[in-house]
Amino acid sequence: IGVPRCGASFHELNKALRIQLNANANCTWQIQRNANQTIRLIFSYFQFAPSSSCETESIKVYDGPSMSSPLLGQVCNDTDAVPVLQSSSDSLTFLITTNSMAFKRQFFVYYYYFSPETKIENCGGQLTGPNGTLTSPNYPARYPEFMYCIWHIRTAKNTKIKLQFQDFFLELDPNCQFDFTAVYDGLTTNTGLIGKVCGRTQPTFESSSNGMTVVLSTDYANSYRGFSARYSSAPLPGPVEPDTSLTCSSDSMRIVLSKSYLDSLGYSETHLQLNDPSCRPAVTDSVIFAFPLASCGTTKKEEGQSITYTNIVSLSATGNIITRQKSIQIIAKCKMENNSTLEVIYIAKNNIIQNTTAAGRYNVSMSFYDSDSFSKPVRQSPYYVDLNQTLFAQVSLHSTDPNLLVFVESCIASPQPDFGSLTYDLIKSGCKKDDTVVTYPPLEHYGRFKFNAFRFLRSSPSVYLQCDILICDSKATNSRCTEGCISRQKRAISSYTWKTNTVVGPIRLKRELRSADH
């Protein structure tokens, strides 16, 4: 692996390059060799400066020995794919330009010469049945080197595809730079990347329509047994009318859901839970949650002359399926005004989750804002953004106690609302873990920071944010809230009054807005 500073010329049959560039770069790499073969060029990892556009920062690939050759393709910050480009002859040129932002750009690219007429058995193909199987070449023996296979799966109209890898063993790398499998939502490899995987795993993917594309790419070393996968199809769900009811008394809440409604959504009572999962429903012809107002994780909020009790019924499928399928939450509120009771129940789709956590006298919420003035909160959910758009987040403490400070101790992002194994650190122990994070000094009851919509959104349809919040006594001499970023060794001597976490999300790419159904 070479680390060329700015441009080079290569004549080898194959080579891998790890490229690091700073601001204002304009670097050209040329690949040329006297051979009756073509070149395959793969950008398996790229990290441009945050918020950069194709006009200011990109990779341009030319089909020939110079930049006067025809433009073959362009890679930008918002490229929603693993770019693979193929020359028509024995030469290629690519140019990387960067803007003036101080940021270390990183790229991993490899190329190899090959003969297009050479066919590898079981490498790609068209799959059109309602279900079927696919395996990597030579499976379960080691797959060949320098291989690029594409499978297109198309099922009947108005169906979706579920792809399950029953056995999967590719070369392991944190960024899947060497050998990888990429899955696309649709019949193209130019956009719609659902995920890129490698190593040892058993992932499951689900499409949003009747088309899916699977790619297997390998390099020159460390070959393993590959994969065996099975796909199936199922009808796309149509619009469903909710069938729920809520009854409130002065001391209890009763939520009733019809089983036919749950069946139409593809759920059963085993998929349901309240804020407190240990509170289980009674099941007859309906599913019934009945519980005292102050139990089962119900949140209580005082608003002048009224008190509101809120609980949420979450419906989510079990397992770890990488999908664009919506989850649903049913929010139940009992609002007590003097001697009257108001019942409110509504359905929240598109993975909308509760964004307020309350405990004791401290009520904490987190919201996005449209600018660094933090005057206008973003009300829409999901929050559709551009890739690497600057996002402004504020944690608010709702308290009449003036002697309190809010401190954002840590923040993680995840494509899963339950924050499973796949997470990304934005802030940890008060320290910025992402180059784009900017924190603001503590301001009374507010903790504020900004960051750019991260590359997670390239492979995940939704991203959720979870932050650990410390609330400190502003009069304390060694308040943790005023110390900022500190080491693990120092943390034990710092004090804080109370700790909680709060969640907000989902964040989605604007391209999802265009393709969202209903």
PDB file of N, CA, C and O in Angstrom, residues 400-434:
ATOM      1  N   THR A 400     -37.369  25.171  37.601  1.00  0.00           N
ATOM      2  CA  THR A 400     -37.436  26.527  38.161  1.00  0.00           C
ATOM      3  C   THR A 400     -36.236  26.834  39.049  1.00  0.00           C
ATOM      4  O   THR A 400     -36.107  27.952  39.536  1.00  0.00           O
ATOM      5  N   ASP A 401     -35.382  25.834  39.238  1.00  0.00           N
ATOM      6  CA  ASP A 401     -34.196  26.030  40.063  1.00  0.00           C
ATOM      7  C   ASP A 401     -33.141  26.780  39.250  1.00  0.00           C
ATOM      8  O   ASP A 401     -32.608  26.248  38.268  1.00  0.00           O
ATOM      9  N   PRO A 402     -32.790  28.006  39.609  1.00  0.00           N
ATOM     10  CA  PRO A 402     -31.833  28.774  38.803  1.00  0.00           C
ATOM     11  C   PRO A 402     -30.383  28.325  38.998  1.00  0.00           C
ATOM     12  O   PRO A 402     -29.506  28.723  38.226  1.00  0.00           O
ATOM     13  N   ASN A 403     -30.117  27.522  40.018  1.00  0.00           N
ATOM     14  CA  ASN A 403     -28.737  27.165  40.358  1.00  0.00           C
ATOM     15  C   ASN A 403     -28.339  25.811  39.777  1.00  0.00           C
ATOM     16  O   ASN A 403     -27.715  24.988  40.443  1.00  0.00           O
ATOM     17  N   LEU A 404     -28.711  25.586  38.524  1.00  0.00           N
ATOM     18  CA  LEU A 404     -28.385  24.324  37.873  1.00  0.00           C
ATOM     19  C   LEU A 404     -27.722  24.594  36.528  1.00  0.00           C
ATOM     20  O   LEU A 404     -28.040  25.565  35.848  1.00  0.00           O
ATOM     21  N   LEU A 405     -26.791  23.713  36.162  1.00  0.00           N
ATOM     22  CA  LEU A 405     -26.132  23.774  34.862  1.00  0.00           C
ATOM     23  C   LEU A 405     -26.331  22.445  34.142  1.00  0.00           C
ATOM     24  O   LEU A 405     -26.386  21.383  34.769  1.00  0.00           O
ATOM     25  N   VAL A 406     -26.397  22.498  32.821  1.00  0.00           N
ATOM     26  CA  VAL A 406     -26.535  21.301  31.993  1.00  0.00           C
ATOM     27  C   VAL A 406     -25.227  21.068  31.245  1.00  0.00           C
ATOM     28  O   VAL A 406     -24.641  22.004  30.701  1.00  0.00           O
ATOM     29  N   PHE A 407     -24.779  19.814  31.221  1.00  0.00           N
ATOM     30  CA  PHE A 407     -23.540  19.477  30.520  1.00  0.00           C
ATOM     31  C   PHE A 407     -23.771  18.216  29.684  1.00  0.00           C
ATOM     32  O   PHE A 407     -24.266  17.208  30.190  1.00  0.00           O
ATOM     33  N   VAL A 408     -23.427  18.269  28.396  1.00  0.00           N
ATOM     34  CA  VAL A 408     -23.533  17.113  27.515  1.00  0.00           C
ATOM     35  C   VAL A 408     -22.243  16.308  27.663  1.00  0.00           C
ATOM     36  O   VAL A 408     -21.198  16.664  27.131  1.00  0.00           O
ATOM     37  N   GLU A 409     -22.327  15.195  28.414  1.00  0.00           N
ATOM     38  CA  GLU A 409     -21.119  14.419  28.695  1.00  0.00           C
ATOM     39  C   GLU A 409     -20.743  13.508  27.526  1.00  0.00           C
ATOM     40  O   GLU A 409     -19.571  13.343  27.201  1.00  0.00           O
ATOM     41  N   SER A 410     -21.743  12.907  26.904  1.00  0.00           N
ATOM     42  CA  SER A 410     -21.444  12.033  25.774  1.00  0.00           C
ATOM     43  C   SER A 410     -22.634  11.994  24.841  1.00  0.00           C
ATOM     44  O   SER A 410     -23.779  12.195  25.252  1.00  0.00           O
ATOM     45  N   CYS A 411     -22.354  11.714  23.560  1.00  0.00           N
ATOM     46  CA  CYS A 411     -23.402  11.553  22.556  1.00  0.00           C
ATOM     47  C   CYS A 411     -22.963  10.468  21.586  1.00  0.00           C
ATOM     48  O   CYS A 411     -21.830  10.491  21.101  1.00  0.00           O
ATOM     49  N   ILE A 412     -23.863   9.537  21.329  1.00  0.00           N
ATOM     50  CA  ILE A 412     -23.584   8.501  20.334  1.00  0.00           C
ATOM     51  C   ILE A 412     -24.683   8.518  19.291  1.00  0.00           C
ATOM     52  O   ILE A 412     -25.808   8.923  19.555  1.00  0.00           O
ATOM     53  N   ALA A 413     -24.321   8.069  18.076  1.00  0.00           N
ATOM     54  CA  ALA A 413     -25.284   7.924  16.995  1.00  0.00           C
ATOM     55  C   ALA A 413     -25.392   6.458  16.646  1.00  0.00           C
ATOM     56  O   ALA A 413     -24.439   5.693  16.796  1.00  0.00           O
ATOM     57  N   SER A 414     -26.580   6.059  16.200  1.00  0.00           N
ATOM     58  CA  SER A 414     -26.792   4.667  15.830  1.00  0.00           C
ATOM     59  C   SER A 414     -27.891   4.593  14.780  1.00  0.00           C
ATOM     60  O   SER A 414     -28.824   5.395  14.794  1.00  0.00           O
ATOM     61  N   PRO A 415     -27.807   3.610  13.863  1.00  0.00           N
ATOM     62  CA  PRO A 415     -28.912   3.419  12.932  1.00  0.00           C
ATOM     63  C   PRO A 415     -30.098   2.704  13.568  1.00  0.00           C
ATOM     64  O   PRO A 415     -31.120   2.511  12.925  1.00  0.00           O
ATOM     65  N   GLN A 416     -29.938   2.294  14.834  1.00  0.00           N
ATOM     66  CA  GLN A 416     -30.991   1.541  15.505  1.00  0.00           C
ATOM     67  C   GLN A 416     -31.545   2.357  16.667  1.00  0.00           C
ATOM     68  O   GLN A 416     -30.787   2.912  17.462  1.00  0.00           O
ATOM     69  N   PRO A 417     -32.886   2.438  16.802  1.00  0.00           N
ATOM     70  CA  PRO A 417     -33.463   3.214  17.910  1.00  0.00           C
ATOM     71  C   PRO A 417     -33.156   2.621  19.275  1.00  0.00           C
ATOM     72  O   PRO A 417     -33.273   3.308  20.287  1.00  0.00           O
ATOM     73  N   ASP A 418     -32.750   1.325  19.329  1.00  0.00           N
ATOM     74  CA  ASP A 418     -32.391   0.733  20.620  1.00  0.00           C
ATOM     75  C   ASP A 418     -30.883   0.809  20.885  1.00  0.00           C
ATOM     76  O   ASP A 418     -30.396   0.287  21.883  1.00  0.00           O
ATOM     77  N   PHE A 419     -30.152   1.493  20.001  1.00  0.00           N
ATOM     78  CA  PHE A 419     -28.708   1.713  20.175  1.00  0.00           C
ATOM     79  C   PHE A 419     -27.983   0.399  20.465  1.00  0.00           C
ATOM     80  O   PHE A 419     -27.413   0.183  21.529  1.00  0.00           O
ATOM     81  N   GLY A 420     -28.053  -0.504  19.465  1.00  0.00           N
ATOM     82  CA  GLY A 420     -27.409  -1.807  19.595  1.00  0.00           C
ATOM     83  C   GLY A 420     -25.909  -1.712  19.431  1.00  0.00           C
ATOM     84  O   GLY A 420     -25.276  -0.707  19.762  1.00  0.00           O
ATOM     85  N   SER A 421     -25.314  -2.755  18.833  1.00  0.00           N
ATOM     86  CA  SER A 421     -23.858  -2.848  18.799  1.00  0.00           C
ATOM     87  C   SER A 421     -23.214  -1.821  17.876  1.00  0.00           C
ATOM     88  O   SER A 421     -22.076  -1.415  18.091  1.00  0.00           O
ATOM     89  N   LEU A 422     -23.947  -1.370  16.853  1.00  0.00           N
ATOM     90  CA  LEU A 422     -23.363  -0.449  15.876  1.00  0.00           C
ATOM     91  C   LEU A 422     -23.625   0.994  16.309  1.00  0.00           C
ATOM     92  O   LEU A 422     -24.728   1.499  16.166  1.00  0.00           O
ATOM     93  N   THR A 423     -22.600   1.654  16.888  1.00  0.00           N
ATOM     94  CA  THR A 423     -22.758   3.034  17.333  1.00  0.00           C
ATOM     95  C   THR A 423     -21.538   3.851  16.899  1.00  0.00           C
ATOM     96  O   THR A 423     -20.491   3.307  16.570  1.00  0.00           O
ATOM     97  N   TYR A 424     -21.699   5.168  16.919  1.00  0.00           N
ATOM     98  CA  TYR A 424     -20.654   6.083  16.492  1.00  0.00           C
ATOM     99  C   TYR A 424     -20.572   7.206  17.528  1.00  0.00           C
ATOM    100  O   TYR A 424     -21.574   7.834  17.841  1.00  0.00           O
ATOM    101  N   ASP A 425     -19.368   7.445  18.076  1.00  0.00           N
ATOM    102  CA  ASP A 425     -19.188   8.458  19.100  1.00  0.00           C
ATOM    103  C   ASP A 425     -19.088   9.842  18.488  1.00  0.00           C
ATOM    104  O   ASP A 425     -18.260  10.093  17.607  1.00  0.00           O
ATOM    105  N   LEU A 426     -19.922  10.770  18.960  1.00  0.00           N
ATOM    106  CA  LEU A 426     -19.771  12.181  18.628  1.00  0.00           C
ATOM    107  C   LEU A 426     -19.044  12.910  19.753  1.00  0.00           C
ATOM    108  O   LEU A 426     -18.130  13.690  19.521  1.00  0.00           O
ATOM    109  N   ILE A 427     -19.478  12.659  20.995  1.00  0.00           N
ATOM    110  CA  ILE A 427     -18.863  13.251  22.188  1.00  0.00           C
ATOM    111  C   ILE A 427     -18.698  12.134  23.208  1.00  0.00           C
ATOM    112  O   ILE A 427     -19.596  11.307  23.398  1.00  0.00           O
ATOM    113  N   LYS A 428     -17.555  12.104  23.893  1.00  0.00           N
ATOM    114  CA  LYS A 428     -17.309  11.096  24.919  1.00  0.00           C
ATOM    115  C   LYS A 428     -16.513  11.725  26.056  1.00  0.00           C
ATOM    116  O   LYS A 428     -15.471  12.326  25.822  1.00  0.00           O
ATOM    117  N   SER A 429     -17.063  11.618  27.279  1.00  0.00           N
ATOM    118  CA  SER A 429     -16.426  12.218  28.462  1.00  0.00           C
ATOM    119  C   SER A 429     -16.190  13.710  28.250  1.00  0.00           C
ATOM    120  O   SER A 429     -15.186  14.261  28.693  1.00  0.00           O
ATOM    121  N   GLY A 430     -17.108  14.348  27.550  1.00  0.00           N
ATOM    122  CA  GLY A 430     -16.972  15.779  27.287  1.00  0.00           C
ATOM    123  C   GLY A 430     -16.010  16.110  26.166  1.00  0.00           C
ATOM    124  O   GLY A 430     -15.813  17.286  25.855  1.00  0.00           O
ATOM    125  N   CYS A 431     -15.403  15.092  25.557  1.00  0.00           N
ATOM    126  CA  CYS A 431     -14.404  15.309  24.509  1.00  0.00           C
ATOM    127  C   CYS A 431     -15.025  15.049  23.130  1.00  0.00           C
ATOM    128  O   CYS A 431     -15.773  14.091  22.954  1.00  0.00           O
ATOM    129  N   LYS A 432     -14.684  15.880  22.160  1.00  0.00           N
ATOM    130  CA  LYS A 432     -15.189  15.726  20.804  1.00  0.00           C
ATOM    131  C   LYS A 432     -14.507  14.533  20.133  1.00  0.00           C
ATOM    132  O   LYS A 432     -13.285  14.465  20.063  1.00  0.00           O
ATOM    133  N   LYS A 433     -15.304  13.586  19.636  1.00  0.00           N
ATOM    134  CA  LYS A 433     -14.775  12.401  18.972  1.00  0.00           C
ATOM    135  C   LYS A 433     -14.995  12.440  17.459  1.00  0.00           C
ATOM    136  O   LYS A 433     -14.542  11.555  16.753  1.00  0.00           O
ATOM    137  N   ASP A 434     -15.706  13.448  16.997  1.00  0.00           N
ATOM    138  CA  ASP A 434     -15.925  13.634  15.562  1.00  0.00           C
ATOM    139  C   ASP A 434     -15.364  14.998  15.177  1.00  0.00           C
ATOM    140  O   ASP A 434     -15.556  15.976  15.899  1.00  0.00           O
TER     141      ASP A 434
END
